[in-house]
PDB file of C-alpha atoms in Angstrom:
ATOM      1  CA  UNK A   1     -18.614  -2.039   4.683  1.00  0.00           C
ATOM      2  CA  UNK A   2     -18.352  -0.068   1.436  1.00  0.00           C
ATOM      3  CA  UNK A   3     -17.284   3.168   3.164  1.00  0.00           C
ATOM      4  CA  UNK A   4     -16.599   4.597  -0.268  1.00  0.00           C
ATOM      5  CA  UNK A   5     -17.820   3.225  -3.551  1.00  0.00           C
ATOM      6  CA  UNK A   6     -16.923   4.370  -7.043  1.00  0.00           C
ATOM      7  CA  UNK A   7     -17.736   2.889 -10.452  1.00  0.00           C
ATOM      8  CA  UNK A   8     -16.501   4.444 -13.665  1.00  0.00           C
ATOM      9  CA  UNK A   9     -17.333   3.399 -17.184  1.00  0.00           C
ATOM     10  CA  UNK A  10     -16.328   5.513 -20.202  1.00  0.00           C
ATOM     11  CA  UNK A  11     -17.815   8.962 -19.437  1.00  0.00           C
ATOM     12  CA  UNK A  12     -20.131   7.823 -16.665  1.00  0.00           C
ATOM     13  CA  UNK A  13     -19.227   7.962 -12.988  1.00  0.00           C
ATOM     14  CA  UNK A  14     -21.167   6.696 -10.016  1.00  0.00           C
ATOM     15  CA  UNK A  15     -20.107   7.793  -6.545  1.00  0.00           C
ATOM     16  CA  UNK A  16     -21.517   6.948  -3.148  1.00  0.00           C
ATOM     17  CA  UNK A  17     -20.283   7.630   0.362  1.00  0.00           C
ATOM     18  CA  UNK A  18     -20.922   5.629   3.555  1.00  0.00           C
ATOM     19  CA  UNK A  19     -23.213   3.324   1.642  1.00  0.00           C
ATOM     20  CA  UNK A  20     -23.476   0.672   4.330  1.00  0.00           C
ATOM     21  CA  UNK A  21     -21.757   2.285   7.242  1.00  0.00           C
ATOM     22  CA  UNK A  22     -24.422   1.018   9.597  1.00  0.00           C
ATOM     23  CA  UNK A  23     -26.255   4.257  10.343  1.00  0.00           C
ATOM     24  CA  UNK A  24     -25.846   6.715   7.467  1.00  0.00           C
ATOM     25  CA  UNK A  25     -26.748   6.369   3.819  1.00  0.00           C
ATOM     26  CA  UNK A  26     -24.876   8.644   1.473  1.00  0.00           C
ATOM     27  CA  UNK A  27     -26.698  10.053  -1.506  1.00  0.00           C
ATOM     28  CA  UNK A  28     -25.725   8.665  -4.878  1.00  0.00           C
ATOM     29  CA  UNK A  29     -25.103  10.752  -7.976  1.00  0.00           C
ATOM     30  CA  UNK A  30     -24.593  10.086 -11.651  1.00  0.00           C
ATOM     31  CA  UNK A  31     -22.607  12.411 -13.841  1.00  0.00           C
ATOM     32  CA  UNK A  32     -21.947  12.181 -17.522  1.00  0.00           C
ATOM     33  CA  UNK A  33     -18.959  13.478 -19.466  1.00  0.00           C
ATOM     34  CA  UNK A  34     -21.344  14.200 -22.327  1.00  0.00           C
ATOM     35  CA  UNK A  35     -23.536  16.723 -20.555  1.00  0.00           C
ATOM     36  CA  UNK A  36     -20.741  17.903 -18.227  1.00  0.00           C
ATOM     37  CA  UNK A  37     -23.125  17.956 -15.280  1.00  0.00           C
ATOM     38  CA  UNK A  38     -21.700  17.646 -11.805  1.00  0.00           C
ATOM     39  CA  UNK A  39     -23.706  16.785  -8.716  1.00  0.00           C
ATOM     40  CA  UNK A  40     -22.244  16.727  -5.234  1.00  0.00           C
ATOM     41  CA  UNK A  41     -23.351  14.068  -2.772  1.00  0.00           C
ATOM     42  CA  UNK A  42     -23.758  14.534   0.946  1.00  0.00           C
ATOM     43  CA  UNK A  43     -23.830  12.055   3.767  1.00  0.00           C
ATOM     44  CA  UNK A  44     -25.958  12.323   6.861  1.00  0.00           C
ATOM     45  CA  UNK A  45     -24.755  10.397   9.863  1.00  0.00           C
ATOM     46  CA  UNK A  46     -27.147   9.357  12.618  1.00  0.00           C
ATOM     47  CA  UNK A  47     -25.501   8.179  15.800  1.00  0.00           C
ATOM     48  CA  UNK A  48     -28.065   8.683  18.555  1.00  0.00           C
ATOM     49  CA  UNK A  49     -30.908   6.648  17.057  1.00  0.00           C
ATOM     50  CA  UNK A  50     -31.064   3.488  15.007  1.00  0.00           C
ATOM     51  CA  UNK A  51     -31.544  -0.286  15.041  1.00  0.00           C
ATOM     52  CA  UNK A  52     -31.131  -1.929  18.425  1.00  0.00           C
ATOM     53  CA  UNK A  53     -31.003  -5.572  17.351  1.00  0.00           C
ATOM     54  CA  UNK A  54     -28.989  -7.553  14.825  1.00  0.00           C
ATOM     55  CA  UNK A  55     -32.176  -8.333  12.879  1.00  0.00           C
ATOM     56  CA  UNK A  56     -33.076  -4.647  12.682  1.00  0.00           C
ATOM     57  CA  UNK A  57     -29.552  -3.878  11.454  1.00  0.00           C
ATOM     58  CA  UNK A  58     -29.857  -6.509   8.725  1.00  0.00           C
ATOM     59  CA  UNK A  59     -33.255  -5.247   7.656  1.00  0.00           C
ATOM     60  CA  UNK A  60     -31.956  -1.679   7.428  1.00  0.00           C
ATOM     61  CA  UNK A  61     -28.916  -2.776   5.435  1.00  0.00           C
ATOM     62  CA  UNK A  62     -31.139  -4.744   3.061  1.00  0.00           C
ATOM     63  CA  UNK A  63     -33.322  -1.708   2.486  1.00  0.00           C
ATOM     64  CA  UNK A  64     -30.266   0.456   1.755  1.00  0.00           C
ATOM     65  CA  UNK A  65     -28.970  -2.139  -0.683  1.00  0.00           C
ATOM     66  CA  UNK A  66     -32.272  -2.064  -2.543  1.00  0.00           C
ATOM     67  CA  UNK A  67     -32.173   1.729  -2.671  1.00  0.00           C
ATOM     68  CA  UNK A  68     -28.633   1.597  -4.009  1.00  0.00           C
ATOM     69  CA  UNK A  69     -29.525  -0.956  -6.676  1.00  0.00           C
ATOM     70  CA  UNK A  70     -32.505   1.125  -7.700  1.00  0.00           C
ATOM     71  CA  UNK A  71     -30.354   4.284  -7.881  1.00  0.00           C
ATOM     72  CA  UNK A  72     -27.752   2.727 -10.154  1.00  0.00           C
ATOM     73  CA  UNK A  73     -30.336   0.912 -12.196  1.00  0.00           C
ATOM     74  CA  UNK A  74     -29.657  -2.716 -11.358  1.00  0.00           C
ATOM     75  CA  UNK A  75     -32.163  -4.814 -13.280  1.00  0.00           C
ATOM     76  CA  UNK A  76     -34.255  -7.637 -11.927  1.00  0.00           C
ATOM     77  CA  UNK A  77     -32.203 -10.763 -11.474  1.00  0.00           C
ATOM     78  CA  UNK A  78     -29.154  -8.728 -10.426  1.00  0.00           C
ATOM     79  CA  UNK A  79     -27.965  -7.739 -13.905  1.00  0.00           C
ATOM     80  CA  UNK A  80     -26.713  -4.246 -14.689  1.00  0.00           C
ATOM     81  CA  UNK A  81     -27.650  -1.845 -17.478  1.00  0.00           C
ATOM     82  CA  UNK A  82     -25.565  -2.112 -20.603  1.00  0.00           C
ATOM     83  CA  UNK A  83     -23.696   1.158 -19.940  1.00  0.00           C
ATOM     84  CA  UNK A  84     -22.117  -0.367 -16.812  1.00  0.00           C
ATOM     85  CA  UNK A  85     -21.132  -3.686 -18.326  1.00  0.00           C
ATOM     86  CA  UNK A  86     -17.421  -4.095 -19.119  1.00  0.00           C
ATOM     87  CA  UNK A  87     -16.458  -4.167 -22.772  1.00  0.00           C
ATOM     88  CA  UNK A  88     -16.272  -7.836 -23.611  1.00  0.00           C
ATOM     89  CA  UNK A  89     -14.249  -7.053 -26.728  1.00  0.00           C
ATOM     90  CA  UNK A  90     -11.522  -5.337 -24.780  1.00  0.00           C
ATOM     91  CA  UNK A  91      -8.300  -7.073 -25.801  1.00  0.00           C
ATOM     92  CA  UNK A  92      -5.966  -4.629 -24.091  1.00  0.00           C
ATOM     93  CA  UNK A  93      -2.626  -6.295 -23.533  1.00  0.00           C
ATOM     94  CA  UNK A  94      -0.881  -3.530 -21.661  1.00  0.00           C
ATOM     95  CA  UNK A  95      -1.587  -0.684 -19.287  1.00  0.00           C
ATOM     96  CA  UNK A  96      -1.683   0.102 -15.591  1.00  0.00           C
ATOM     97  CA  UNK A  97      -4.275  -1.304 -13.164  1.00  0.00           C
ATOM     98  CA  UNK A  98      -4.577  -0.214  -9.543  1.00  0.00           C
ATOM     99  CA  UNK A  99      -5.925  -2.168  -6.560  1.00  0.00           C
ATOM    100  CA  UNK A 100      -6.958   0.430  -4.006  1.00  0.00           C
ATOM    101  CA  UNK A 101      -8.493  -0.255  -0.605  1.00  0.00           C
ATOM    102  CA  UNK A 102     -11.257   2.069   0.602  1.00  0.00           C
ATOM    103  CA  UNK A 103     -11.447   0.934   4.247  1.00  0.00           C
ATOM    104  CA  UNK A 104      -8.051   1.919   5.628  1.00  0.00           C
ATOM    105  CA  UNK A 105      -6.523  -1.529   5.276  1.00  0.00           C
ATOM    106  CA  UNK A 106      -7.388  -5.179   5.944  1.00  0.00           C
ATOM    107  CA  UNK A 107      -9.864  -5.412   3.065  1.00  0.00           C
ATOM    108  CA  UNK A 108      -8.265  -8.492   1.543  1.00  0.00           C
ATOM    109  CA  UNK A 109      -6.168  -6.651  -1.054  1.00  0.00           C
ATOM    110  CA  UNK A 110      -3.290  -9.129  -0.713  1.00  0.00           C
ATOM    111  CA  UNK A 111      -5.366 -12.113  -1.809  1.00  0.00           C
ATOM    112  CA  UNK A 112      -6.815 -10.189  -4.723  1.00  0.00           C
ATOM    113  CA  UNK A 113      -3.418  -8.939  -5.826  1.00  0.00           C
ATOM    114  CA  UNK A 114      -1.958 -12.423  -5.597  1.00  0.00           C
ATOM    115  CA  UNK A 115      -4.634 -13.712  -7.957  1.00  0.00           C
ATOM    116  CA  UNK A 116      -4.282 -10.828 -10.420  1.00  0.00           C
ATOM    117  CA  UNK A 117      -0.501 -10.611 -10.343  1.00  0.00           C
ATOM    118  CA  UNK A 118      -0.057 -13.898 -12.154  1.00  0.00           C
ATOM    119  CA  UNK A 119      -1.043 -12.128 -15.381  1.00  0.00           C
ATOM    120  CA  UNK A 120       1.111  -9.011 -15.030  1.00  0.00           C
ATOM    121  CA  UNK A 121       4.673  -8.188 -16.041  1.00  0.00           C
ATOM    122  CA  UNK A 122       5.299  -5.601 -13.317  1.00  0.00           C
ATOM    123  CA  UNK A 123       3.833  -5.526  -9.777  1.00  0.00           C
ATOM    124  CA  UNK A 124       4.414  -2.406  -7.697  1.00  0.00           C
ATOM    125  CA  UNK A 125       3.814  -1.283  -4.135  1.00  0.00           C
ATOM    126  CA  UNK A 126       3.445   2.469  -3.941  1.00  0.00           C
ATOM    127  CA  UNK A 127       2.821   3.285  -0.274  1.00  0.00           C
ATOM    128  CA  UNK A 128       2.895   1.958   3.278  1.00  0.00           C
ATOM    129  CA  UNK A 129       5.518  -0.028   5.097  1.00  0.00           C
ATOM    130  CA  UNK A 130       6.250  -3.307   6.879  1.00  0.00           C
ATOM    131  CA  UNK A 131       2.916  -3.487   8.639  1.00  0.00           C
ATOM    132  CA  UNK A 132       0.593  -6.419   9.319  1.00  0.00           C
ATOM    133  CA  UNK A 133       1.068  -7.713   5.767  1.00  0.00           C
ATOM    134  CA  UNK A 134      -0.665 -10.713   4.306  1.00  0.00           C
ATOM    135  CA  UNK A 135      -0.243 -14.473   4.103  1.00  0.00           C
ATOM    136  CA  UNK A 136      -0.488 -16.562   0.944  1.00  0.00           C
ATOM    137  CA  UNK A 137      -0.507 -20.345   0.697  1.00  0.00           C
ATOM    138  CA  UNK A 138       0.747 -21.907  -2.547  1.00  0.00           C
ATOM    139  CA  UNK A 139       1.080 -25.657  -2.998  1.00  0.00           C
ATOM    140  CA  UNK A 140       0.892 -26.123   0.750  1.00  0.00           C
ATOM    141  CA  UNK A 141       3.661 -23.576   1.419  1.00  0.00           C
ATOM    142  CA  UNK A 142       2.876 -20.490   3.455  1.00  0.00           C
ATOM    143  CA  UNK A 143       4.394 -17.149   2.447  1.00  0.00           C
ATOM    144  CA  UNK A 144       4.146 -14.048   4.601  1.00  0.00           C
ATOM    145  CA  UNK A 145       4.640 -10.689   2.905  1.00  0.00           C
ATOM    146  CA  UNK A 146       5.059  -7.378   4.671  1.00  0.00           C
ATOM    147  CA  UNK A 147       6.970  -5.262   2.157  1.00  0.00           C
ATOM    148  CA  UNK A 148       7.245  -7.371  -0.980  1.00  0.00           C
ATOM    149  CA  UNK A 149       4.434  -7.327  -3.537  1.00  0.00           C
ATOM    150  CA  UNK A 150       2.824 -10.770  -3.637  1.00  0.00           C
ATOM    151  CA  UNK A 151       3.521 -10.759  -7.373  1.00  0.00           C
ATOM    152  CA  UNK A 152       6.985 -12.038  -6.481  1.00  0.00           C
ATOM    153  CA  UNK A 153       5.518 -15.543  -6.671  1.00  0.00           C
ATOM    154  CA  UNK A 154       4.975 -14.985 -10.394  1.00  0.00           C
ATOM    155  CA  UNK A 155       8.383 -15.979 -11.775  1.00  0.00           C
ATOM    156  CA  UNK A 156       7.832 -13.777 -14.839  1.00  0.00           C
ATOM    157  CA  UNK A 157       6.991 -10.619 -12.903  1.00  0.00           C
ATOM    158  CA  UNK A 158       9.277  -7.832 -11.789  1.00  0.00           C
ATOM    159  CA  UNK A 159       8.398  -6.378  -8.380  1.00  0.00           C
ATOM    160  CA  UNK A 160       8.853  -2.729  -7.493  1.00  0.00           C
ATOM    161  CA  UNK A 161       9.027  -1.062  -4.112  1.00  0.00           C
ATOM    162  CA  UNK A 162       8.000   2.470  -4.998  1.00  0.00           C
ATOM    163  CA  UNK A 163       9.127   5.854  -3.755  1.00  0.00           C
ATOM    164  CA  UNK A 164       6.062   6.229  -1.508  1.00  0.00           C
ATOM    165  CA  UNK A 165       6.977   3.159   0.556  1.00  0.00           C
ATOM    166  CA  UNK A 166       8.998   3.426   3.802  1.00  0.00           C
ATOM    167  CA  UNK A 167      11.365   0.482   4.128  1.00  0.00           C
ATOM    168  CA  UNK A 168      12.818  -1.220   7.187  1.00  0.00           C
ATOM    169  CA  UNK A 169      15.780  -2.891   5.483  1.00  0.00           C
ATOM    170  CA  UNK A 170      16.413  -5.609   8.089  1.00  0.00           C
ATOM    171  CA  UNK A 171      12.811  -6.805   7.670  1.00  0.00           C
ATOM    172  CA  UNK A 172      12.953  -6.453   3.896  1.00  0.00           C
ATOM    173  CA  UNK A 173      16.133  -8.485   3.522  1.00  0.00           C
ATOM    174  CA  UNK A 174      14.758 -11.094   5.892  1.00  0.00           C
ATOM    175  CA  UNK A 175      11.744 -11.500   3.563  1.00  0.00           C
ATOM    176  CA  UNK A 176      14.087 -12.027   0.627  1.00  0.00           C
ATOM    177  CA  UNK A 177      16.137 -14.604   2.534  1.00  0.00           C
ATOM    178  CA  UNK A 178      12.949 -16.456   3.460  1.00  0.00           C
ATOM    179  CA  UNK A 179      11.923 -16.543  -0.199  1.00  0.00           C
ATOM    180  CA  UNK A 180      15.285 -17.935  -1.180  1.00  0.00           C
ATOM    181  CA  UNK A 181      15.092 -20.656   1.467  1.00  0.00           C
ATOM    182  CA  UNK A 182      11.717 -21.656   0.021  1.00  0.00           C
ATOM    183  CA  UNK A 183      13.161 -22.015  -3.454  1.00  0.00           C
ATOM    184  CA  UNK A 184      11.839 -18.750  -4.934  1.00  0.00           C
ATOM    185  CA  UNK A 185      14.341 -17.098  -7.255  1.00  0.00           C
ATOM    186  CA  UNK A 186      13.980 -13.337  -6.855  1.00  0.00           C
ATOM    187  CA  UNK A 187      17.342 -12.235  -8.273  1.00  0.00           C
ATOM    188  CA  UNK A 188      16.872  -9.413 -10.757  1.00  0.00           C
ATOM    189  CA  UNK A 189      13.125  -9.274 -10.095  1.00  0.00           C
ATOM    190  CA  UNK A 190      13.044  -6.996  -7.048  1.00  0.00           C
ATOM    191  CA  UNK A 191      13.694  -3.289  -7.549  1.00  0.00           C
ATOM    192  CA  UNK A 192      13.675  -0.505  -4.972  1.00  0.00           C
ATOM    193  CA  UNK A 193      13.101   3.158  -5.644  1.00  0.00           C
ATOM    194  CA  UNK A 194      16.095   5.326  -4.822  1.00  0.00           C
ATOM    195  CA  UNK A 195      13.605   7.872  -3.456  1.00  0.00           C
ATOM    196  CA  UNK A 196      11.972   5.521  -0.912  1.00  0.00           C
ATOM    197  CA  UNK A 197      12.609   6.540   2.699  1.00  0.00           C
ATOM    198  CA  UNK A 198      14.133   4.273   5.330  1.00  0.00           C
ATOM    199  CA  UNK A 199      12.576   3.090   8.586  1.00  0.00           C
ATOM    200  CA  UNK A 200      15.276   2.755  11.246  1.00  0.00           C
ATOM    201  CA  UNK A 201      15.110   0.768  14.489  1.00  0.00           C
ATOM    202  CA  UNK A 202      14.821   4.012  16.440  1.00  0.00           C
ATOM    203  CA  UNK A 203      11.704   4.918  14.437  1.00  0.00           C
ATOM    204  CA  UNK A 204      10.148   1.767  15.872  1.00  0.00           C
ATOM    205  CA  UNK A 205      11.203   2.759  19.384  1.00  0.00           C
ATOM    206  CA  UNK A 206       9.707   6.222  18.876  1.00  0.00           C
ATOM    207  CA  UNK A 207       6.500   4.578  17.664  1.00  0.00           C
ATOM    208  CA  UNK A 208       6.255   2.720  20.983  1.00  0.00           C
ATOM    209  CA  UNK A 209       7.108   5.802  23.029  1.00  0.00           C
ATOM    210  CA  UNK A 210       4.405   7.820  21.284  1.00  0.00           C
ATOM    211  CA  UNK A 211       1.838   5.127  22.026  1.00  0.00           C
ATOM    212  CA  UNK A 212       2.856   5.027  25.678  1.00  0.00           C
ATOM    213  CA  UNK A 213       2.370   8.799  25.976  1.00  0.00           C
ATOM    214  CA  UNK A 214      -1.157   8.546  24.588  1.00  0.00           C
ATOM    215  CA  UNK A 215      -2.223   6.128  27.306  1.00  0.00           C
ATOM    216  CA  UNK A 216      -5.903   5.225  26.947  1.00  0.00           C
ATOM    217  CA  UNK A 217      -6.072   7.262  23.743  1.00  0.00           C
ATOM    218  CA  UNK A 218      -3.404   5.238  21.985  1.00  0.00           C
ATOM    219  CA  UNK A 219      -3.763   4.676  18.251  1.00  0.00           C
ATOM    220  CA  UNK A 220      -3.135   0.929  18.272  1.00  0.00           C
ATOM    221  CA  UNK A 221      -0.137   1.100  15.976  1.00  0.00           C
ATOM    222  CA  UNK A 222       1.840  -2.053  15.176  1.00  0.00           C
ATOM    223  CA  UNK A 223       4.955  -0.191  16.380  1.00  0.00           C
ATOM    224  CA  UNK A 224       6.778  -0.888  13.135  1.00  0.00           C
ATOM    225  CA  UNK A 225       7.987   2.715  12.927  1.00  0.00           C
ATOM    226  CA  UNK A 226       5.970   3.560   9.851  1.00  0.00           C
ATOM    227  CA  UNK A 227       4.354   6.735  11.202  1.00  0.00           C
ATOM    228  CA  UNK A 228       7.597   8.193  12.610  1.00  0.00           C
ATOM    229  CA  UNK A 229       9.409   7.358   9.344  1.00  0.00           C
ATOM    230  CA  UNK A 230       6.814   9.300   7.365  1.00  0.00           C
ATOM    231  CA  UNK A 231       7.171  12.103   9.898  1.00  0.00           C
ATOM    232  CA  UNK A 232      10.908  12.226   9.125  1.00  0.00           C
ATOM    233  CA  UNK A 233      10.078  12.277   5.439  1.00  0.00           C
ATOM    234  CA  UNK A 234       7.650  15.170   5.815  1.00  0.00           C
ATOM    235  CA  UNK A 235      10.117  17.002   8.059  1.00  0.00           C
ATOM    236  CA  UNK A 236      12.709  16.635   5.257  1.00  0.00           C
ATOM    237  CA  UNK A 237      15.316  15.132   7.540  1.00  0.00           C
ATOM    238  CA  UNK A 238      14.691  11.517   6.563  1.00  0.00           C
ATOM    239  CA  UNK A 239      17.159   9.203   4.844  1.00  0.00           C
ATOM    240  CA  UNK A 240      16.474   7.641   1.468  1.00  0.00           C
ATOM    241  CA  UNK A 241      17.484   4.332  -0.049  1.00  0.00           C
ATOM    242  CA  UNK A 242      19.482   6.194  -2.671  1.00  0.00           C
ATOM    243  CA  UNK A 243      21.672   7.755   0.005  1.00  0.00           C
ATOM    244  CA  UNK A 244      23.313   4.356   0.514  1.00  0.00           C
ATOM    245  CA  UNK A 245      24.924   4.735  -2.909  1.00  0.00           C
ATOM    246  CA  UNK A 246      27.144   7.417  -1.379  1.00  0.00           C
ATOM    247  CA  UNK A 247      27.888   6.099   2.092  1.00  0.00           C
ATOM    248  CA  UNK A 248      29.630   9.285   3.208  1.00  0.00           C
ATOM    249  CA  UNK A 249      26.423  11.219   2.513  1.00  0.00           C
ATOM    250  CA  UNK A 250      24.359   8.457   4.136  1.00  0.00           C
ATOM    251  CA  UNK A 251      26.457   8.580   7.298  1.00  0.00           C
ATOM    252  CA  UNK A 252      26.095  12.365   7.574  1.00  0.00           C
ATOM    253  CA  UNK A 253      22.334  12.263   7.125  1.00  0.00           C
ATOM    254  CA  UNK A 254      21.925   9.328   9.510  1.00  0.00           C
ATOM    255  CA  UNK A 255      23.943  11.020  12.263  1.00  0.00           C
ATOM    256  CA  UNK A 256      21.913  14.218  11.921  1.00  0.00           C
ATOM    257  CA  UNK A 257      18.611  12.347  12.030  1.00  0.00           C
ATOM    258  CA  UNK A 258      19.674  10.223  15.013  1.00  0.00           C
ATOM    259  CA  UNK A 259      20.824  13.285  17.002  1.00  0.00           C
ATOM    260  CA  UNK A 260      17.620  15.184  16.234  1.00  0.00           C
ATOM    261  CA  UNK A 261      15.501  12.214  17.240  1.00  0.00           C
ATOM    262  CA  UNK A 262      17.344  11.709  20.539  1.00  0.00           C
ATOM    263  CA  UNK A 263      16.933  15.403  21.312  1.00  0.00           C
ATOM    264  CA  UNK A 264      13.219  15.212  20.624  1.00  0.00           C
ATOM    265  CA  UNK A 265      12.762  12.064  22.736  1.00  0.00           C
ATOM    266  CA  UNK A 266      14.711  12.259  26.020  1.00  0.00           C
ATOM    267  CA  UNK A 267      15.679   8.816  27.225  1.00  0.00           C
ATOM    268  CA  UNK A 268      15.988   7.407  23.704  1.00  0.00           C
ATOM    269  CA  UNK A 269      19.439   5.953  23.071  1.00  0.00           C
ATOM    270  CA  UNK A 270      20.715   5.173  19.572  1.00  0.00           C
ATOM    271  CA  UNK A 271      23.930   3.211  19.030  1.00  0.00           C
ATOM    272  CA  UNK A 272      24.942   5.245  15.981  1.00  0.00           C
ATOM    273  CA  UNK A 273      28.239   3.455  15.289  1.00  0.00           C
ATOM    274  CA  UNK A 274      26.707  -0.040  15.405  1.00  0.00           C
ATOM    275  CA  UNK A 275      23.892   1.054  13.139  1.00  0.00           C
ATOM    276  CA  UNK A 276      26.274   2.615  10.623  1.00  0.00           C
ATOM    277  CA  UNK A 277      28.377  -0.548  10.610  1.00  0.00           C
ATOM    278  CA  UNK A 278      25.299  -2.643   9.818  1.00  0.00           C
ATOM    279  CA  UNK A 279      24.158  -0.434   6.955  1.00  0.00           C
ATOM    280  CA  UNK A 280      27.626  -0.409   5.481  1.00  0.00           C
ATOM    281  CA  UNK A 281      27.646  -4.219   5.348  1.00  0.00           C
ATOM    282  CA  UNK A 282      24.305  -4.385   3.480  1.00  0.00           C
ATOM    283  CA  UNK A 283      24.768  -1.328   1.267  1.00  0.00           C
ATOM    284  CA  UNK A 284      26.223  -3.233  -1.693  1.00  0.00           C
ATOM    285  CA  UNK A 285      23.365  -5.751  -1.663  1.00  0.00           C
ATOM    286  CA  UNK A 286      20.740  -3.002  -1.493  1.00  0.00           C
ATOM    287  CA  UNK A 287      22.446  -0.838  -4.121  1.00  0.00           C
ATOM    288  CA  UNK A 288      22.166  -3.659  -6.671  1.00  0.00           C
ATOM    289  CA  UNK A 289      18.386  -3.471  -6.376  1.00  0.00           C
ATOM    290  CA  UNK A 290      18.144   0.326  -6.280  1.00  0.00           C
ATOM    291  CA  UNK A 291      16.984   2.164  -9.411  1.00  0.00           C
ATOM    292  CA  UNK A 292      14.889   5.094 -10.588  1.00  0.00           C
ATOM    293  CA  UNK A 293      11.580   3.199 -10.480  1.00  0.00           C
ATOM    294  CA  UNK A 294       9.637   6.096 -12.049  1.00  0.00           C
ATOM    295  CA  UNK A 295      11.702   5.865 -15.252  1.00  0.00           C
ATOM    296  CA  UNK A 296      11.515   2.074 -15.130  1.00  0.00           C
ATOM    297  CA  UNK A 297       7.725   2.104 -14.843  1.00  0.00           C
ATOM    298  CA  UNK A 298       7.346   4.587 -17.703  1.00  0.00           C
ATOM    299  CA  UNK A 299       9.688   2.547 -19.896  1.00  0.00           C
ATOM    300  CA  UNK A 300       7.723  -0.625 -19.059  1.00  0.00           C
ATOM    301  CA  UNK A 301       4.452   1.039 -19.936  1.00  0.00           C
ATOM    302  CA  UNK A 302       5.679   2.285 -23.303  1.00  0.00           C
ATOM    303  CA  UNK A 303       7.184  -1.143 -23.968  1.00  0.00           C
ATOM    304  CA  UNK A 304       3.667  -2.571 -23.817  1.00  0.00           C
ATOM    305  CA  UNK A 305       3.932  -4.315 -20.465  1.00  0.00           C
ATOM    306  CA  UNK A 306       1.058  -4.852 -18.048  1.00  0.00           C
ATOM    307  CA  UNK A 307       1.530  -3.138 -14.698  1.00  0.00           C
ATOM    308  CA  UNK A 308      -0.321  -3.842 -11.436  1.00  0.00           C
ATOM    309  CA  UNK A 309      -0.177  -1.305  -8.634  1.00  0.00           C
ATOM    310  CA  UNK A 310      -1.121  -2.078  -5.042  1.00  0.00           C
TER     311      UNK A 310
END
């Protein structure tokens, strides 16, 4: 809980590490832009000794919470000093806000983004892939999102899949088809970065093979091919969404990547011709959604639109 905590207000910054990690309590520092002082915090982790019962754990956590409140100056009754209170007169109508998880996923970002996105003009995903995703229920209907920003349910919002995302197109198009069958009009509201890298079916197979090799030390991956796709990206032999706009170039890059992957993983078989045929059939549909999302985001910002990043 609260592995990393940061609070910024004007020129004041509060930072704490491993606040309630169970055993260690990170020191908390306050720095001011006015005096330009900088203090580094350190965290001491204790693993061999500590509470042995649930009650002792709760008592220790309560004590740490009180120390934290005292350090940041929380007043009696739970109120905060004036310098940490948000500006109630802030009428900002545009800008960029970021929802960032500090616990490596599964913090409930999807629900928060769904609530916030109803007031934004642009909702963007900037990293990750088709992983566990999140489920949202609206008017009794259940929607499951893995790649799409949940802002798609806001009919006035444009949704962006950024260049840091890795995309498994079959899954992505299936999400869009599911939306359409549920009466959600997404046409013209879903944009994909031409720089985003593709997750292929063989990336998913490689994901499973890697897990099998690790045996008892396996990572616990969802086997959606996200890690291997990022590995292709870092190795600079990956294939991007924008490559589909020139299918001859796409085919060349895909063949090279497939051959390299099969060489690296003996026993892996990739039906290159069938895969190429599939991507050729969907290329026109994907190309209609593909743009330079960096330019689009900048233009939206300067046009005074509100942008939410998740």
